Amino acid sequence: MSRIIVVANQKGGVGKTTTTVNLAASLAVMEKSVLVVDCDPQANASSGFGVYPEQVEANLYTVLGDPEQVRSAIYKTSIPFLSVLPAHQDLVAAELDLVNQPRREYFLRQLIEPLEDDYEFILLDCPPSLGLITLNALCAAREVLIPLQCEYFALEGIAKLIQTYSLVRKRLNPDIRLLGVLLTMYDLRNRLSHQVKNEIRKTFPEYLLQTIVPRNVRLSEAPSFGKPVISYDIHSKGAVAYLQLAQEVVGRQAH
C-alpha cells in the first residue's frame, strides 16, 4: 500500500512545489517507486520534471472523473522510479465542475485508489488555496507535509491550515495524519529564521522535522531547466537537504 502524502499550505511561495519535486526525486534516488500528482493548475510540479502540459494529451483534469483511464495520464520522467500525473490550466474549471457533484471531496481519492499497488509513495502537490482541489487532496492522502517559509506571515497561515486539517480528519478523512512541518528558505544569518524555528518548536514540538531547507540559488535555478535540484547540482546545499528529508520521511511515522 502506498504512502500518500499531500504537500499543502494555503500560502503561496512557501516551497510546496519545490518540496514535492525534490522530495520525490530524492525518494526515487533511494529506489522508491514514486508518483507525483500535480494538483495545481499552474503545473509547476509537472514542468519541474520536464513534463510540459501543452506537450501531453492526458492530464489530471481529463481523467479526474474517469479512474479507469488514470494510467493513460501518467508519464515517466528522466529519473528512474519516478512518474508524474501532470496538471493543466484547465484544472481551474474542476472547482466549478465538482461543486454540485455528490461526494465531491472524494474524486481524487477514487482516481488514486487503483494506483496504490503500483507505487511506494504518491505525492500530491496542491495549489496555494484551501479550495475544492486542495480539499480533494486532503481527502485522498494519509499524511500531510506542511512546508513553512521562515517569515512572520507564514506563522499566521499555519494555524488556519492546522484547523482545516483537523476538520478534514474529523469529518471527511479520519485516516489522515500530520507527517510534519518542514522549514524552508532558512537563512542562518537572519534572526527571523531563528525566531520562526523556535516558535514552531514551541507550538508544534512533535511535528517540526529535523531537516531544514536553506535558501539556495541552485534550488531556485533548477526548475528553469526542467530538473529537480539533485539532477541539476547534487552537491548543492539544497540537494543535500532534500536527500536528508527523503531519509527522514522514509523513517518517520505520521502522528
Tab-separated table of C-alpha atoms in Angstrom:
chain	number	residue	atom	x	y	z
A	1	MET	CA	0.000	0.000	0.000
A	2	SER	CA	1.312	3.438	-0.951
A	3	ARG	CA	2.213	6.169	1.449
A	4	ILE	CA	0.091	9.019	0.094
A	5	ILE	CA	1.495	12.378	1.181
A	6	VAL	CA	-0.122	15.722	0.426
A	7	VAL	CA	2.204	18.747	0.429
A	8	ALA	CA	-0.089	21.569	1.481
A	9	ASN	CA	-0.111	25.167	2.626
A	10	GLN	CA	-2.670	27.740	1.531
A	11	LYS	CA	0.029	30.422	1.334
A	12	GLY	CA	1.907	30.815	-1.913
A	13	GLY	CA	5.678	30.975	-2.141
A	14	VAL	CA	6.441	28.727	0.828
A	15	GLY	CA	8.140	25.951	-1.130
A	16	LYS	CA	5.305	23.457	-1.742
A	17	THR	CA	6.190	22.603	-5.318
A	18	THR	CA	9.934	22.789	-4.654
A	19	THR	CA	9.428	20.324	-1.809
A	20	THR	CA	7.188	17.992	-3.826
A	21	VAL	CA	9.572	17.858	-6.787
A	22	ASN	CA	12.775	17.465	-4.807
A	23	LEU	CA	11.421	15.084	-2.168
A	24	ALA	CA	10.027	12.881	-4.953
A	25	ALA	CA	13.336	12.889	-6.825
A	26	SER	CA	15.267	12.120	-3.647
A	27	LEU	CA	12.973	9.193	-2.805
A	28	ALA	CA	13.411	7.892	-6.356
A	29	VAL	CA	17.198	8.042	-5.967
A	30	MET	CA	16.675	5.740	-2.959
A	31	GLU	CA	14.963	3.393	-5.465
A	32	LYS	CA	11.498	4.005	-4.051
A	33	SER	CA	8.802	3.960	-6.731
A	34	VAL	CA	7.206	7.405	-6.703
A	35	LEU	CA	4.252	9.091	-8.416
A	36	VAL	CA	3.798	12.852	-8.277
A	37	VAL	CA	0.203	14.009	-8.776
A	38	ASP	CA	0.224	17.678	-9.749
A	39	CYS	CA	-2.989	19.218	-8.399
A	40	ASP	CA	-2.025	22.825	-9.123
A	41	PRO	CA	-3.339	24.363	-12.393
A	42	GLN	CA	-0.033	26.235	-12.716
A	43	ALA	CA	1.526	22.791	-13.376
A	44	ASN	CA	4.916	23.763	-11.951
A	45	ALA	CA	5.491	20.319	-10.437
A	46	SER	CA	4.936	18.817	-13.898
A	47	SER	CA	7.329	21.181	-15.673
A	48	GLY	CA	9.815	20.683	-12.830
A	49	PHE	CA	10.333	17.176	-14.230
A	50	GLY	CA	10.335	18.288	-17.863
A	51	VAL	CA	6.713	17.194	-18.423
A	52	TYR	CA	5.001	20.175	-20.031
A	53	PRO	CA	1.157	20.244	-20.101
A	54	GLU	CA	0.958	21.541	-23.669
A	55	GLN	CA	3.026	18.574	-24.887
A	56	VAL	CA	0.880	15.765	-23.427
A	57	GLU	CA	-2.662	14.756	-24.271
A	58	ALA	CA	-3.968	13.385	-20.977
A	59	ASN	CA	-3.634	15.091	-17.603
A	60	LEU	CA	-5.266	15.209	-14.179
A	61	TYR	CA	-8.205	17.242	-15.436
A	62	THR	CA	-9.013	14.910	-18.350
A	63	VAL	CA	-9.109	11.799	-16.128
A	64	LEU	CA	-10.411	13.264	-12.850
A	65	GLY	CA	-13.856	11.752	-13.269
A	66	ASP	CA	-12.660	8.587	-15.015
A	67	PRO	CA	-10.422	6.422	-12.757
A	68	GLU	CA	-10.276	3.640	-15.360
A	69	GLN	CA	-8.275	5.950	-17.642
A	70	VAL	CA	-5.875	7.246	-14.988
A	71	ARG	CA	-2.842	5.303	-16.238
A	72	SER	CA	-3.134	6.987	-19.636
A	73	ALA	CA	-2.254	10.276	-17.928
A	74	ILE	CA	0.873	9.032	-16.132
A	75	TYR	CA	4.229	9.831	-17.702
A	76	LYS	CA	7.685	8.536	-16.872
A	77	THR	CA	10.347	11.135	-16.127
A	78	SER	CA	14.059	11.058	-16.881
A	79	ILE	CA	14.609	9.826	-13.321
A	80	PRO	CA	14.225	6.056	-12.828
A	81	PHE	CA	11.433	5.037	-10.401
A	82	LEU	CA	9.686	8.423	-10.815
A	83	SER	CA	6.483	9.190	-12.756
A	84	VAL	CA	4.165	12.191	-12.860
A	85	LEU	CA	0.460	12.721	-13.408
A	86	PRO	CA	0.577	16.289	-14.757
A	87	ALA	CA	-1.762	19.184	-14.194
A	88	HIS	CA	-3.144	21.577	-16.792
A	89	GLN	CA	-4.519	25.107	-16.597
A	90	ASP	CA	-7.971	23.638	-17.331
A	91	LEU	CA	-7.858	22.222	-13.796
A	92	VAL	CA	-9.113	25.642	-12.693
A	93	ALA	CA	-12.505	24.560	-14.060
A	94	ALA	CA	-12.557	21.488	-11.792
A	95	GLU	CA	-13.666	23.646	-8.861
A	96	LEU	CA	-16.821	24.508	-10.821
A	97	ASP	CA	-17.251	21.008	-12.259
A	98	LEU	CA	-17.199	19.381	-8.835
A	99	VAL	CA	-19.147	21.865	-6.767
A	100	ASN	CA	-22.567	20.239	-7.348
A	101	GLN	CA	-21.358	16.641	-7.554
A	102	PRO	CA	-22.248	14.119	-4.824
A	103	ARG	CA	-19.215	13.175	-2.697
A	104	ARG	CA	-17.340	15.953	-4.444
A	105	GLU	CA	-14.462	15.750	-1.934
A	106	TYR	CA	-13.505	12.209	-2.969
A	107	PHE	CA	-12.928	12.389	-6.744
A	108	LEU	CA	-9.147	12.436	-6.336
A	109	ARG	CA	-9.228	9.569	-3.850
A	110	GLN	CA	-11.199	7.431	-6.304
A	111	LEU	CA	-8.680	8.308	-9.020
A	112	ILE	CA	-5.667	7.294	-6.937
A	113	GLU	CA	-7.053	4.109	-5.381
A	114	PRO	CA	-6.289	1.897	-8.440
A	115	LEU	CA	-2.637	3.038	-8.289
A	116	GLU	CA	-1.851	2.160	-4.694
A	117	ASP	CA	-0.172	-1.145	-5.510
A	118	ASP	CA	1.972	0.465	-8.225
A	119	TYR	CA	3.928	2.964	-6.106
A	120	GLU	CA	5.546	3.110	-2.694
A	121	PHE	CA	4.998	6.864	-2.458
A	122	ILE	CA	2.340	9.077	-4.049
A	123	LEU	CA	2.984	12.801	-3.516
A	124	LEU	CA	0.234	15.348	-4.112
A	125	ASP	CA	1.238	18.938	-4.886
A	126	CYS	CA	-1.519	21.429	-4.015
A	127	PRO	CA	-2.444	24.900	-5.242
A	128	PRO	CA	-1.928	27.830	-2.828
A	129	SER	CA	-5.516	27.844	-1.579
A	130	LEU	CA	-7.931	25.858	0.565
A	131	GLY	CA	-10.382	25.292	-2.293
A	132	LEU	CA	-12.059	22.131	-3.516
A	133	ILE	CA	-8.938	20.766	-5.236
A	134	THR	CA	-6.885	21.053	-2.051
A	135	LEU	CA	-9.777	19.518	-0.113
A	136	ASN	CA	-9.789	16.583	-2.566
A	137	ALA	CA	-6.054	16.143	-1.994
A	138	LEU	CA	-6.523	16.175	1.792
A	139	CYS	CA	-9.262	13.556	1.468
A	140	ALA	CA	-7.095	11.374	-0.804
A	141	ALA	CA	-3.965	11.473	1.369
A	142	ARG	CA	-2.946	9.662	4.530
A	143	GLU	CA	-0.222	12.100	5.535
A	144	VAL	CA	0.203	15.881	5.408
A	145	LEU	CA	3.571	17.578	4.948
A	146	ILE	CA	3.496	21.326	5.584
A	147	PRO	CA	6.325	23.440	4.136
A	148	LEU	CA	6.715	26.647	6.116
A	149	GLN	CA	8.723	29.601	4.880
A	150	CYS	CA	10.781	31.217	7.623
A	151	GLU	CA	8.880	34.506	7.656
A	152	TYR	CA	6.452	36.080	10.097
A	153	PHE	CA	3.286	35.865	7.980
A	154	ALA	CA	3.880	32.159	7.405
A	155	LEU	CA	3.278	31.591	11.110
A	156	GLU	CA	-0.133	33.214	10.835
A	157	GLY	CA	-1.147	30.906	7.970
A	158	ILE	CA	-0.152	27.632	9.597
A	159	ALA	CA	-2.783	27.961	12.339
A	160	LYS	CA	-5.539	28.118	9.695
A	161	LEU	CA	-4.092	25.128	7.851
A	162	ILE	CA	-3.888	23.052	11.039
A	163	GLN	CA	-7.530	23.969	11.713
A	164	THR	CA	-8.538	22.813	8.216
A	165	TYR	CA	-6.544	19.605	8.638
A	166	SER	CA	-8.331	18.911	11.943
A	167	LEU	CA	-11.750	19.460	10.364
A	168	VAL	CA	-10.923	17.180	7.429
A	169	ARG	CA	-9.726	14.472	9.803
A	170	LYS	CA	-12.843	14.794	11.940
A	171	ARG	CA	-15.455	14.931	9.186
A	172	LEU	CA	-14.086	13.625	5.880
A	173	ASN	CA	-10.883	11.590	6.191
A	174	PRO	CA	-10.260	10.020	9.615
A	175	ASP	CA	-7.182	8.191	8.269
A	176	ILE	CA	-5.139	11.333	7.648
A	177	ARG	CA	-2.223	12.195	9.948
A	178	LEU	CA	0.259	15.066	10.152
A	179	LEU	CA	3.676	13.946	8.921
A	180	GLY	CA	5.420	17.145	9.921
A	181	VAL	CA	6.278	20.804	9.383
A	182	LEU	CA	9.259	21.476	7.110
A	183	LEU	CA	11.081	24.791	7.477
A	184	THR	CA	12.060	26.170	4.056
A	185	MET	CA	14.092	29.159	2.816
A	186	TYR	CA	16.019	29.169	6.087
A	187	ASP	CA	18.726	31.820	6.348
A	188	LEU	CA	21.269	31.285	9.119
A	189	ARG	CA	22.161	34.990	9.058
A	190	ASN	CA	18.565	36.063	9.560
A	191	ARG	CA	17.299	36.467	13.121
A	192	LEU	CA	13.696	35.999	11.942
A	193	SER	CA	14.509	32.500	10.633
A	194	HIS	CA	15.679	31.514	14.104
A	195	GLN	CA	12.571	33.076	15.680
A	196	VAL	CA	10.232	31.162	13.358
A	197	LYS	CA	12.055	27.906	14.071
A	198	ASN	CA	11.845	28.468	17.828
A	199	GLU	CA	8.166	29.417	17.638
A	200	ILE	CA	7.263	26.273	15.668
A	201	ARG	CA	9.353	24.134	18.003
A	202	LYS	CA	7.466	25.631	20.956
A	203	THR	CA	3.991	25.384	19.362
A	204	PHE	CA	4.258	22.059	17.477
A	205	PRO	CA	7.234	20.272	19.083
A	206	GLU	CA	6.252	16.807	17.855
A	207	TYR	CA	5.727	17.961	14.262
A	208	LEU	CA	8.850	20.002	13.462
A	209	LEU	CA	11.054	17.960	11.133
A	210	GLN	CA	14.779	17.804	11.783
A	211	THR	CA	15.575	18.627	8.159
A	212	ILE	CA	15.709	22.350	7.391
A	213	VAL	CA	15.866	23.538	3.776
A	214	PRO	CA	18.153	26.558	3.367
A	215	ARG	CA	17.892	29.407	0.910
A	216	ASN	CA	19.861	28.140	-2.053
A	217	VAL	CA	20.467	29.607	-5.511
A	218	ARG	CA	20.778	26.178	-7.167
A	219	LEU	CA	17.389	25.193	-5.740
A	220	SER	CA	15.848	28.269	-7.363
A	221	GLU	CA	17.594	27.726	-10.697
A	222	ALA	CA	16.799	24.027	-11.205
A	223	PRO	CA	13.099	24.395	-12.250
A	224	SER	CA	14.006	26.597	-15.217
A	225	PHE	CA	15.929	23.608	-16.596
A	226	GLY	CA	13.019	21.209	-16.012
A	227	LYS	CA	15.023	19.327	-13.390
A	228	PRO	CA	14.955	18.653	-9.653
A	229	VAL	CA	17.992	20.024	-7.863
A	230	ILE	CA	19.687	16.629	-7.482
A	231	SER	CA	19.791	16.365	-11.287
A	232	TYR	CA	20.994	19.965	-11.611
A	233	ASP	CA	23.626	20.165	-8.840
A	234	ILE	CA	23.676	17.206	-6.477
A	235	HIS	CA	26.406	18.804	-4.352
A	236	SER	CA	24.382	21.952	-3.600
A	237	LYS	CA	23.056	22.641	-0.108
A	238	GLY	CA	19.500	22.359	-1.433
A	239	ALA	CA	20.119	18.883	-2.857
A	240	VAL	CA	21.749	17.704	0.368
A	241	ALA	CA	18.773	18.989	2.394
A	242	TYR	CA	16.172	17.181	0.267
A	243	LEU	CA	18.151	13.933	0.281
A	244	GLN	CA	18.181	14.216	4.069
A	245	LEU	CA	14.432	14.936	4.055
A	246	ALA	CA	13.764	11.810	1.991
A	247	GLN	CA	15.632	9.689	4.533
A	248	GLU	CA	13.724	11.340	7.373
A	249	VAL	CA	10.342	10.788	5.660
A	250	VAL	CA	11.098	7.107	4.978
A	251	GLY	CA	11.873	6.562	8.649
A	252	ARG	CA	9.153	8.758	10.138
A	253	GLN	CA	5.640	7.810	11.191
A	254	ALA	CA	2.867	10.390	10.854
A	255	HIS	CA	1.125	11.424	14.103
